[in-house]
PDB file of C-alpha atoms in Angstrom:
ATOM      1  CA  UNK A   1      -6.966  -4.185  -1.938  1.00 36.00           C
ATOM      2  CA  UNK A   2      -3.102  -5.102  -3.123  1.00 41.00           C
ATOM      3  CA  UNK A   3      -1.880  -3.803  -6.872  1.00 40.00           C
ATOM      4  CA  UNK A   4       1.545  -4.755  -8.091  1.00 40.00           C
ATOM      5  CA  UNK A   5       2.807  -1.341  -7.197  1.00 42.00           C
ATOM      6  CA  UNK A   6       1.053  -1.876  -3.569  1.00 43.00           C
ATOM      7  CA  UNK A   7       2.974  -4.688  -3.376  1.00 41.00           C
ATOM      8  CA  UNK A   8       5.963  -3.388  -4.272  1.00 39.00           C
ATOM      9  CA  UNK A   9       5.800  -0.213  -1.914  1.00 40.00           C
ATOM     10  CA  UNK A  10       7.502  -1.840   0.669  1.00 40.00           C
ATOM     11  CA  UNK A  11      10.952  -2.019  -1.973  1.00 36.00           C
ATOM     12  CA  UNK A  12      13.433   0.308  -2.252  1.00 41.00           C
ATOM     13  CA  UNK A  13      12.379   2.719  -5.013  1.00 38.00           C
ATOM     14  CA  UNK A  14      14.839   1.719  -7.899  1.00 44.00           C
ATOM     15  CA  UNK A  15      14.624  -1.435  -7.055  1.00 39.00           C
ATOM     16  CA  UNK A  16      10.217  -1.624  -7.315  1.00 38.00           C
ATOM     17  CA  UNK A  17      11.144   0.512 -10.412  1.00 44.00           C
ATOM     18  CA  UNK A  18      13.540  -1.969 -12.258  1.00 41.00           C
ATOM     19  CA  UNK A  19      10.995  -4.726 -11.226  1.00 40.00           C
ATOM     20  CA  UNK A  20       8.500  -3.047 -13.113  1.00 49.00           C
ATOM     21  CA  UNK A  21       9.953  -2.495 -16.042  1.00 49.00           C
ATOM     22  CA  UNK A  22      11.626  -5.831 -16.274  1.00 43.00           C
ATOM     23  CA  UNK A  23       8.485  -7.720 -16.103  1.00 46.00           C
ATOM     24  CA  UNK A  24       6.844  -4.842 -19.010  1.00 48.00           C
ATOM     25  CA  UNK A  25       9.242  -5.693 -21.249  1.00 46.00           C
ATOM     26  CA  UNK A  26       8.967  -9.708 -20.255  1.00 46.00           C
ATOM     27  CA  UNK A  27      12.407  -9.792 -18.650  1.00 57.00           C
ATOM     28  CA  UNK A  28      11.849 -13.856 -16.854  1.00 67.00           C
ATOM     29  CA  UNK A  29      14.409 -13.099 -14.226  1.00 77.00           C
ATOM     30  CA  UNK A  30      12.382  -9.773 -12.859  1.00 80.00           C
ATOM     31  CA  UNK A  31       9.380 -11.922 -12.799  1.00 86.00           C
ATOM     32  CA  UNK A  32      11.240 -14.569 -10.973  1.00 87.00           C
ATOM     33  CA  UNK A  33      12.112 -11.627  -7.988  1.00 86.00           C
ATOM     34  CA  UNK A  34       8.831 -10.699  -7.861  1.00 87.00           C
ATOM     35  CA  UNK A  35       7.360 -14.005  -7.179  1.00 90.00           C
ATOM     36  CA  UNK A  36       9.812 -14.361  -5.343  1.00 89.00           C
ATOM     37  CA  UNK A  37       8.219 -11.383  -3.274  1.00 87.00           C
ATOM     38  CA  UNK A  38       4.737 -11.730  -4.017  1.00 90.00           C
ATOM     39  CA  UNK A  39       5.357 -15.349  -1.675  1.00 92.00           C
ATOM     40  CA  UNK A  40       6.630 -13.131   1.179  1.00 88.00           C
ATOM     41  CA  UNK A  41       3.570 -10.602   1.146  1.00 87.00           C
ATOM     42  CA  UNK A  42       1.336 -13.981   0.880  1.00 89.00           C
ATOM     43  CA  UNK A  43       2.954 -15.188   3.840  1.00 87.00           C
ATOM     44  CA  UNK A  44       3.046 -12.437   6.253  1.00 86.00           C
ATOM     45  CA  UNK A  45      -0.336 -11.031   4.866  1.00 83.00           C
ATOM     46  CA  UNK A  46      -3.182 -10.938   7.246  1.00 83.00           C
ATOM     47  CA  UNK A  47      -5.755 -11.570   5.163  1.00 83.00           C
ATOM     48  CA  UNK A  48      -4.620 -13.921   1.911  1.00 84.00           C
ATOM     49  CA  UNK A  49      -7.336 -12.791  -0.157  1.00 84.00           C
ATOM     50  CA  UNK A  50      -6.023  -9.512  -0.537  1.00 85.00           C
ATOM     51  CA  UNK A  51      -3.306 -10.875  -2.397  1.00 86.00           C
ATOM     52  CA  UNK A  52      -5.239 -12.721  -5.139  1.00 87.00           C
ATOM     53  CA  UNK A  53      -5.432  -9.386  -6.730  1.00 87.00           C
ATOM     54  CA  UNK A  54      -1.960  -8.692  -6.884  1.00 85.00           C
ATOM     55  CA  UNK A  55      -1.166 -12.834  -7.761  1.00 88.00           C
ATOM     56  CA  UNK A  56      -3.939 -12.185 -10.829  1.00 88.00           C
ATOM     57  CA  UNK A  57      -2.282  -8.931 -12.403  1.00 88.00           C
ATOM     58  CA  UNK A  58       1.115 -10.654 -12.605  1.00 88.00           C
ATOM     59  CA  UNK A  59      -0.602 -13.400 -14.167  1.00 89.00           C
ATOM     60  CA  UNK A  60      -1.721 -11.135 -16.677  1.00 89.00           C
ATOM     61  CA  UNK A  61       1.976  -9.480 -17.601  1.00 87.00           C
ATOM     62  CA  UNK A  62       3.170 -13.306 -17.766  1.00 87.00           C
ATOM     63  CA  UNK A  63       0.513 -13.831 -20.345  1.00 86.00           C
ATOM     64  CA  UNK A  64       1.051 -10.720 -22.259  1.00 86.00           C
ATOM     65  CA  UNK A  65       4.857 -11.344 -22.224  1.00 85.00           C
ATOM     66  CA  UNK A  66       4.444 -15.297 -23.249  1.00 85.00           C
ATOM     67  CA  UNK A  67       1.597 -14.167 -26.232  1.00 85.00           C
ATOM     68  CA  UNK A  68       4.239 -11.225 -27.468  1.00 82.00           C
ATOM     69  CA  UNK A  69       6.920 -13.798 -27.418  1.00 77.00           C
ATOM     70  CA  UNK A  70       9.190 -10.919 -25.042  1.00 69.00           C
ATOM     71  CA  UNK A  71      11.721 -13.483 -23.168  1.00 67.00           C
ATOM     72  CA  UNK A  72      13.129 -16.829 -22.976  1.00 77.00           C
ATOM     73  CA  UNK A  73       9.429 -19.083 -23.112  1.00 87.00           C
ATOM     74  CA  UNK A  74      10.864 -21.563 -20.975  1.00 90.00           C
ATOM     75  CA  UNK A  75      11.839 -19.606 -18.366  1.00 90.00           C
ATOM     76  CA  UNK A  76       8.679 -17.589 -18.559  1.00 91.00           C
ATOM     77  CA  UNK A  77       6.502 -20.888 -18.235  1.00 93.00           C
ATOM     78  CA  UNK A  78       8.684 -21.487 -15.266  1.00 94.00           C
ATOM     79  CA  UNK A  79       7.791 -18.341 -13.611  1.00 93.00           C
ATOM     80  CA  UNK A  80       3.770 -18.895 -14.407  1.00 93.00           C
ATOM     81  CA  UNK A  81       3.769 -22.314 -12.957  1.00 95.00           C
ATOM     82  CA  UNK A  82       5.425 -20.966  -9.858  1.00 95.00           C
ATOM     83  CA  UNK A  83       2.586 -17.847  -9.947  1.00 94.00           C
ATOM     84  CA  UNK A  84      -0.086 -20.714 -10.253  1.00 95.00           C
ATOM     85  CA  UNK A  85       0.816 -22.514  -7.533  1.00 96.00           C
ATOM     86  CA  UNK A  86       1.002 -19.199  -5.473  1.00 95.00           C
ATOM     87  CA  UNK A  87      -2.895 -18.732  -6.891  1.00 94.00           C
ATOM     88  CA  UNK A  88      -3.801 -22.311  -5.624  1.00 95.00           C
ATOM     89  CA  UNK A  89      -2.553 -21.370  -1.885  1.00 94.00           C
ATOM     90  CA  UNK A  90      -5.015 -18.068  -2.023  1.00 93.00           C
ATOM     91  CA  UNK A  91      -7.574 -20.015  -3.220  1.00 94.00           C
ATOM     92  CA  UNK A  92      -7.270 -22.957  -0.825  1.00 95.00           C
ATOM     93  CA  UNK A  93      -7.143 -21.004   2.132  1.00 92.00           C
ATOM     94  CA  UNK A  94     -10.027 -19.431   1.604  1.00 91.00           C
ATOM     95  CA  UNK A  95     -11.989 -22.856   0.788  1.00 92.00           C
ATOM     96  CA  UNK A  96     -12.175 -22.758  -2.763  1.00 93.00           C
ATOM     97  CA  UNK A  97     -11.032 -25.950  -3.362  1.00 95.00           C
ATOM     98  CA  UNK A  98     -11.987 -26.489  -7.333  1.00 95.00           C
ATOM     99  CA  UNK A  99     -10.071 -22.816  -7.974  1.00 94.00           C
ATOM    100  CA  UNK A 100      -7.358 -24.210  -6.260  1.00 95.00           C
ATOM    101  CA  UNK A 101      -7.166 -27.629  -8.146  1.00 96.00           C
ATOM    102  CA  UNK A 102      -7.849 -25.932 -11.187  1.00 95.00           C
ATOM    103  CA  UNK A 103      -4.817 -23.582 -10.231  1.00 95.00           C
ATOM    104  CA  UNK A 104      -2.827 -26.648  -9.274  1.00 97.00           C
ATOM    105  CA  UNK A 105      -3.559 -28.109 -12.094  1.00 96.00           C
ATOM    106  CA  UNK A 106      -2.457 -25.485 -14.675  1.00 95.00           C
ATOM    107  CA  UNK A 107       0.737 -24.967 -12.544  1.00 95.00           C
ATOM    108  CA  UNK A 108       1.506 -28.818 -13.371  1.00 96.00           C
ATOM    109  CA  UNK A 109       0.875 -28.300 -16.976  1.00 95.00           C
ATOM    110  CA  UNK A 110       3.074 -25.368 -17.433  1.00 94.00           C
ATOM    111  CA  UNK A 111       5.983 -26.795 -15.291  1.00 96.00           C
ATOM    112  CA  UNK A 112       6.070 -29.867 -17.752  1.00 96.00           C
ATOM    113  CA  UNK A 113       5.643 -27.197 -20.948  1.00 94.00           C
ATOM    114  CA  UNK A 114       8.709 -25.643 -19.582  1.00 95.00           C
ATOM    115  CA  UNK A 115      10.488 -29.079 -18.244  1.00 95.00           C
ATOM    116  CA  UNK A 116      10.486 -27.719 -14.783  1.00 96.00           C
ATOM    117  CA  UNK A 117      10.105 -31.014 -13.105  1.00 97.00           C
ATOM    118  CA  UNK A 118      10.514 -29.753  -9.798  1.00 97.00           C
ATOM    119  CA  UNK A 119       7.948 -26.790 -10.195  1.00 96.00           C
ATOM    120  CA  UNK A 120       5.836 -29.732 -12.041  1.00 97.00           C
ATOM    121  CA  UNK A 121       6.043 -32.251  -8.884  1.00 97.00           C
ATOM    122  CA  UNK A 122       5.387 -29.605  -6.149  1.00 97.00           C
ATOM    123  CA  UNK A 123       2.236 -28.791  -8.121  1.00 97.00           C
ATOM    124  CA  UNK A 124       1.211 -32.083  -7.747  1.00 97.00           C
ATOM    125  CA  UNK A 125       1.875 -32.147  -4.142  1.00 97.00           C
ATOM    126  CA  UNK A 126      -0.491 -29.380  -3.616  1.00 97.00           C
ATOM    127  CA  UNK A 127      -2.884 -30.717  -5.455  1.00 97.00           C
ATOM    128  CA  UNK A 128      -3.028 -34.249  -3.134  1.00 97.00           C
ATOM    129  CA  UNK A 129      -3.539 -31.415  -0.454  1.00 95.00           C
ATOM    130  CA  UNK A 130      -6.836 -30.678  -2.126  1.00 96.00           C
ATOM    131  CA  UNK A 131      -7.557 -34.510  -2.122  1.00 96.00           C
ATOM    132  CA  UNK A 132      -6.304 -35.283   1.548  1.00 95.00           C
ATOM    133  CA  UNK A 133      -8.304 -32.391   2.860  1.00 94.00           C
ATOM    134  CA  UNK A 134     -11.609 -33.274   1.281  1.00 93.00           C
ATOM    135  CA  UNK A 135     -10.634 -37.389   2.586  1.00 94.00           C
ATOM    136  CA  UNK A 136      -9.828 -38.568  -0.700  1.00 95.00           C
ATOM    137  CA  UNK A 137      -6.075 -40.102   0.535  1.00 96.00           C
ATOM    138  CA  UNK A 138      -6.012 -42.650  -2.261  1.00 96.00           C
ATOM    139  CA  UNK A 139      -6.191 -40.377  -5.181  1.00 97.00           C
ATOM    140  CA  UNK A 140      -3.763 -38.269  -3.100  1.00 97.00           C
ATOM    141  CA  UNK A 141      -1.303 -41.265  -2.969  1.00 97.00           C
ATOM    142  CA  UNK A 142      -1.542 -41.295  -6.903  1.00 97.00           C
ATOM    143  CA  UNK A 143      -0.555 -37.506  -7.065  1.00 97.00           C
ATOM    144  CA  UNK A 144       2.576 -38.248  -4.790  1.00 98.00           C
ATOM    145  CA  UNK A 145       2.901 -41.251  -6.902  1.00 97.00           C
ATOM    146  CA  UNK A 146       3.319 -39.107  -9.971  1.00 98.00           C
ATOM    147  CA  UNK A 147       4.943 -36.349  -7.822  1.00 98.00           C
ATOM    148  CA  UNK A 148       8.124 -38.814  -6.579  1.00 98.00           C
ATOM    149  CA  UNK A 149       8.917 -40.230 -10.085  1.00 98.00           C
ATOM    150  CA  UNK A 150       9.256 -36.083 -11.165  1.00 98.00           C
ATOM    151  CA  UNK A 151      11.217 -34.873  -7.799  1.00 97.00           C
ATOM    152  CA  UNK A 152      13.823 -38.200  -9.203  1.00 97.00           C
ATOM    153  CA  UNK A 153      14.007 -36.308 -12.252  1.00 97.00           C
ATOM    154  CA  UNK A 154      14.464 -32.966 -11.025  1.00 96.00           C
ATOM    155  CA  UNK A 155      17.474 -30.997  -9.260  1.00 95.00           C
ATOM    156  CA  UNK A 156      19.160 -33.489  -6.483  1.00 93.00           C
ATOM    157  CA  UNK A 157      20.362 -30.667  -4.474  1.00 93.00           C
ATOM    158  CA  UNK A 158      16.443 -29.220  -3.787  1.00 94.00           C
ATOM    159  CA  UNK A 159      14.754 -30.599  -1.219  1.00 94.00           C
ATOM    160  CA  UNK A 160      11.368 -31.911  -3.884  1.00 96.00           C
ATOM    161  CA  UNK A 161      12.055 -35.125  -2.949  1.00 96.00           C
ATOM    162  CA  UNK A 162      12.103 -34.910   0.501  1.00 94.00           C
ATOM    163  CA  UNK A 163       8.780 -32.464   0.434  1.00 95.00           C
ATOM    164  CA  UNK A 164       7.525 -35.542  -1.469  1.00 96.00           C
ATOM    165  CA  UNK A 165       8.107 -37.996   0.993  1.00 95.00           C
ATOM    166  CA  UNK A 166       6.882 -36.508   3.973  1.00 94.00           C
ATOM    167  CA  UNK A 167       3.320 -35.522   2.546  1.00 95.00           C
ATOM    168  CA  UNK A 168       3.152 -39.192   1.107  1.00 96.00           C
ATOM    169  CA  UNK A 169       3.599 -39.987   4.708  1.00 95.00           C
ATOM    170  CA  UNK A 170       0.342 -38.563   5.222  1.00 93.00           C
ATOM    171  CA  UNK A 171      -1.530 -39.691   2.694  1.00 95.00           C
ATOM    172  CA  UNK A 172      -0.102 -42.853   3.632  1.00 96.00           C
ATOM    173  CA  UNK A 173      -1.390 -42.478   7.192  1.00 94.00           C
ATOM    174  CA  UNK A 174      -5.007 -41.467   5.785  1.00 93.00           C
ATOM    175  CA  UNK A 175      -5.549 -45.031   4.350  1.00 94.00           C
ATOM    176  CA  UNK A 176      -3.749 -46.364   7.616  1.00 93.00           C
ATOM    177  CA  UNK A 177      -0.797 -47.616   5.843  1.00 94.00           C
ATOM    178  CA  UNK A 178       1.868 -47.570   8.694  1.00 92.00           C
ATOM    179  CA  UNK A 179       4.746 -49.688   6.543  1.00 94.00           C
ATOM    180  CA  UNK A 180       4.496 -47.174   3.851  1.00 95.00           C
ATOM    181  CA  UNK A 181       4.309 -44.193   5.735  1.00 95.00           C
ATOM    182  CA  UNK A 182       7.479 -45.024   8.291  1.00 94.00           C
ATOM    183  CA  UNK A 183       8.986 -45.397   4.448  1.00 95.00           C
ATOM    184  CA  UNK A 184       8.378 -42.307   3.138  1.00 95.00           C
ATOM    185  CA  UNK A 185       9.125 -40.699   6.671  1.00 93.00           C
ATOM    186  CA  UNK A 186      12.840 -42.073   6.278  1.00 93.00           C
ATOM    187  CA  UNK A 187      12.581 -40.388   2.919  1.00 93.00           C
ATOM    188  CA  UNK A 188      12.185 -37.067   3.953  1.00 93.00           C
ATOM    189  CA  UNK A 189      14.360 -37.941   6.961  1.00 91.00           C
ATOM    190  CA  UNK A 190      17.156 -37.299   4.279  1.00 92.00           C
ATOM    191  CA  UNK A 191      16.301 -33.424   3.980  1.00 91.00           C
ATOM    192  CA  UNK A 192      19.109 -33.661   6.352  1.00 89.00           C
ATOM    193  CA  UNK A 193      21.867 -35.074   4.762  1.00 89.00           C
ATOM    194  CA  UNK A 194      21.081 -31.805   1.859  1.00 90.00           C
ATOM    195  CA  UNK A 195      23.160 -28.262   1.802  1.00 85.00           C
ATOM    196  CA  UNK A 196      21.931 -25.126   2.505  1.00 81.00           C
ATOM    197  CA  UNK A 197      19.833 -23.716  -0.557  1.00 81.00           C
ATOM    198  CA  UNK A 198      17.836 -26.523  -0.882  1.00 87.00           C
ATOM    199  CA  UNK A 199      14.391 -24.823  -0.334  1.00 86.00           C
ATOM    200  CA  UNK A 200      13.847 -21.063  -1.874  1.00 83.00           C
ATOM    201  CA  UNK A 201      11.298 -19.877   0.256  1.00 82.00           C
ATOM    202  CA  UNK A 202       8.651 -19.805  -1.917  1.00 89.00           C
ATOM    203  CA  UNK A 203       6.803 -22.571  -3.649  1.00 92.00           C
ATOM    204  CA  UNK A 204       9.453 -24.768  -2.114  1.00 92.00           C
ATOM    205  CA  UNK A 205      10.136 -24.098   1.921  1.00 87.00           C
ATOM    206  CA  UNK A 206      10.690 -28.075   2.830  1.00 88.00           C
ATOM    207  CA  UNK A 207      14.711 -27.325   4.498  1.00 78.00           C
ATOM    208  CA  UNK A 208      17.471 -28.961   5.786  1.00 66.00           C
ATOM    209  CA  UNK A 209      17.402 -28.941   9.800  1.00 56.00           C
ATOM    210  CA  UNK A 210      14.274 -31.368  10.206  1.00 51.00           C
ATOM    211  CA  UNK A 211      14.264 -32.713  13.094  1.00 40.00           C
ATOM    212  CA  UNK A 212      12.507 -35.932  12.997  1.00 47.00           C
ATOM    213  CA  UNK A 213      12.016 -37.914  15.955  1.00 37.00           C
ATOM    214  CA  UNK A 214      11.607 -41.844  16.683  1.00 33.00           C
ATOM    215  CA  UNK A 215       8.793 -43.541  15.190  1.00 31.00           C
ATOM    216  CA  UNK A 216       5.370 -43.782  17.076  1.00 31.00           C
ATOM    217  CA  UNK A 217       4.600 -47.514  18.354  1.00 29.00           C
ATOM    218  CA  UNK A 218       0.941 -46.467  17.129  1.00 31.00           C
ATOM    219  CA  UNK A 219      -0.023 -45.059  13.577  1.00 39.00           C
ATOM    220  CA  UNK A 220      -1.601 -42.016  14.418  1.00 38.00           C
ATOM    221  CA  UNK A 221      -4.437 -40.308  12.527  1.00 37.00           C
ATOM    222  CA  UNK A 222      -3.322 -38.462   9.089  1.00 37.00           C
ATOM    223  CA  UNK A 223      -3.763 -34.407  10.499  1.00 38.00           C
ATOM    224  CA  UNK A 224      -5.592 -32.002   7.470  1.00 41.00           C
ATOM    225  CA  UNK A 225      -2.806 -30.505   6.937  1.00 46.00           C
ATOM    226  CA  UNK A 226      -2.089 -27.133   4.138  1.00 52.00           C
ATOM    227  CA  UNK A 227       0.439 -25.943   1.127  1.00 54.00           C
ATOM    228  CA  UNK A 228       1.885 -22.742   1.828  1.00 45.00           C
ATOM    229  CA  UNK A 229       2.530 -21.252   5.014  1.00 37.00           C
ATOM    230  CA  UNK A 230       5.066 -20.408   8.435  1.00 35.00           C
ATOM    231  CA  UNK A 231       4.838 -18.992  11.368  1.00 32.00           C
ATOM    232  CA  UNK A 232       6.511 -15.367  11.223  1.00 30.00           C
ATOM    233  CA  UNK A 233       9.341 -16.575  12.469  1.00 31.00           C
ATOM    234  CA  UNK A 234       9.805 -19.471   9.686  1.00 30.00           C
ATOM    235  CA  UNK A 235       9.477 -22.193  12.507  1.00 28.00           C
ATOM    236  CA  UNK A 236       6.543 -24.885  13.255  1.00 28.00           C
ATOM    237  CA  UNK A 237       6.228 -27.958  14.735  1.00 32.00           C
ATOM    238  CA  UNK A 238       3.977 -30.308  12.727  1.00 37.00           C
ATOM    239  CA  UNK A 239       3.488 -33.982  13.785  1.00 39.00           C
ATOM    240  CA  UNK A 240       4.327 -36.675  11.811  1.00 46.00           C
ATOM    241  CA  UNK A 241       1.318 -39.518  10.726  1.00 50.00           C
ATOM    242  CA  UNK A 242       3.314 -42.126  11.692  1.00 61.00           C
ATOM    243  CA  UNK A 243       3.512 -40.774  15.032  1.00 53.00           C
ATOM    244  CA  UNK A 244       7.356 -38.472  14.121  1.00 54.00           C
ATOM    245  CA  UNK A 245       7.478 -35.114  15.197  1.00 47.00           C
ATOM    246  CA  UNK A 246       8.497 -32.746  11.909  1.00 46.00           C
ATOM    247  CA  UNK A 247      10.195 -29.181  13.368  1.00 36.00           C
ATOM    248  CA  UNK A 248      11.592 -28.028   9.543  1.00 38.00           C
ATOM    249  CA  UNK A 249      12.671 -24.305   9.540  1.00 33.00           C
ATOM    250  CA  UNK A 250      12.093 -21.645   7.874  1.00 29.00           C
ATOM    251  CA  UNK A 251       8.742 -22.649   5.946  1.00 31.00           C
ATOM    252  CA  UNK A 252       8.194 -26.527   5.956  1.00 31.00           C
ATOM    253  CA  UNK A 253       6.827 -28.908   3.483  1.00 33.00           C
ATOM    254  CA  UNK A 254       4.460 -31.032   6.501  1.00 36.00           C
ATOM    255  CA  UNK A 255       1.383 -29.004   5.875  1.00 41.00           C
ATOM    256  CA  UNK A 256      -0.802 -28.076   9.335  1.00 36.00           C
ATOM    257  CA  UNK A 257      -4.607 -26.852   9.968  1.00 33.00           C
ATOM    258  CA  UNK A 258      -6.259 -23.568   8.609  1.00 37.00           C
ATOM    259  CA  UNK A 259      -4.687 -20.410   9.530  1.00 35.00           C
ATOM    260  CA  UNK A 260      -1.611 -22.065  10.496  1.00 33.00           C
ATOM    261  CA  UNK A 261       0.120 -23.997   8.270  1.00 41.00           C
ATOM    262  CA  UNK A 262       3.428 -24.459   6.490  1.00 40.00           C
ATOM    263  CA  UNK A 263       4.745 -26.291   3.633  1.00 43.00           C
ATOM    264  CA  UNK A 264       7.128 -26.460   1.012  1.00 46.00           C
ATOM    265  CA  UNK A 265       6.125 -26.923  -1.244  1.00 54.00           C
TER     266      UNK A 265
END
């Protein structure tokens, strides 16, 4: 099983060290790094349930930091709905799809305590994953719904918007939709036009460099697709509903089956 400190083995000493301490005495930037890292591990970990311990134990010094009042509260809130989120992607790869709502949902909460409207909206996202992947595409649209009107509200130069999109294009897809999913595909078409630094790696990977091809002649069937993951290399091709092939890099926001799957979000 992980700890924190297995986690943070792989660090340079004074660097795991000054982690540490920052996030004992509640320093929000030092837990921003390691969440930052605990994403990596998740994503290059063999088995994701090893990390739930590690994901649970920062939880915990978030907590004890946010009850204490140690740090900035916004900025703390911001760092537990991005840990939530990373909760809801151990949780939903290994099937436990209430834990991962529930996770979802807590990570929505806190982004909106903390006006973190893009955290906020990708939590949302993931949680129309849940939906889409147990066939429930409506509700899912009404997540993405929700999801949209918070990426508008967020950062322009992040890719939320476009992470939106190209999951409502799924959604879309499930409920055989083609109008509004060739739509939404032109929406995240746009991850294009954005500069570099528009995904972070973590609970947003959705980047510029999509390559999006023409549209299908056919609406194709909505794939059960998954938050979280790349390839080791950062590239994957996942197909588009409407019948577009979606190449993002580095981590993309088009989710694909279990045990290989990436997102953005």
């Amino acid at each position: 099983m992980l700890s924190v400190s297995g986690a943070l083995a792989v660090l340079p000493v004074d660097e795991a060290e000054a982690l540490q301490e920052g996030a004992g005495l509640g320093a929000s930037a030092d837990f921003d790094r390691m969440n930052g890292h605990l994403w990596q591990v998740y994503q290059l970990a063999r088995s994701k349930k090893a990390v739930h311990p590690v994901v649970r134990d920062q939880l915990s010094m978030l907590n004890e930091a946010l009850a204490s009042g140690r740090g900035p509260t916004r900025s703390l809130l911001s760092a537990a709905a991005d840990l939530f989120q990373l909760a809801g992607e151990v949780a939903f790869d290994g099937n436990r799809y209430s834990e991962a709502a529930s996770s979802y949902a807590l990570a929505a909460s806190v982004g909106r305590e903390a006006d973190a409207y893009d955290l906020w909206a990708c939590a949302l996202v993931r949680h129309a994953y849940v939906e889409m992947s147990e066939g429930r595409h409506r509700q899912a649209v009404q997540l993405l719904g929700a999801a949209a009107r918070l990426a508008r509200r967020g950062d322009s130069a992040l890719s939320t918007r476009q992470w939106v999109a190209s999951v409502q294009a799924e959604a879309y897809a499930g409920l055989g939709d083609l109008t509004a999913c060739e739509r939404a595909m032109d929406q995240a078409e746009t991850v294009r036009e954005l500069a570099g630094g528009s995904a972070n790696g973590g609970w947003l990977r959705f980047r510029r460099g999509a390559a999006l091809g023409g549209a299908g002649s056919a609406l194709r069937p909505a794939r059960t697709v998954r938050p979280g993951r790349g390839d080791a290399d950062g590239r994957v091709e996942a197909v588009g509903s409407c019948g577009r092939p979606l190449v993002p890099e580095a981590g993309c926001g088009a989710h694909r089956s279990r045990g290989d799957r990436c997102a953005a979000g």
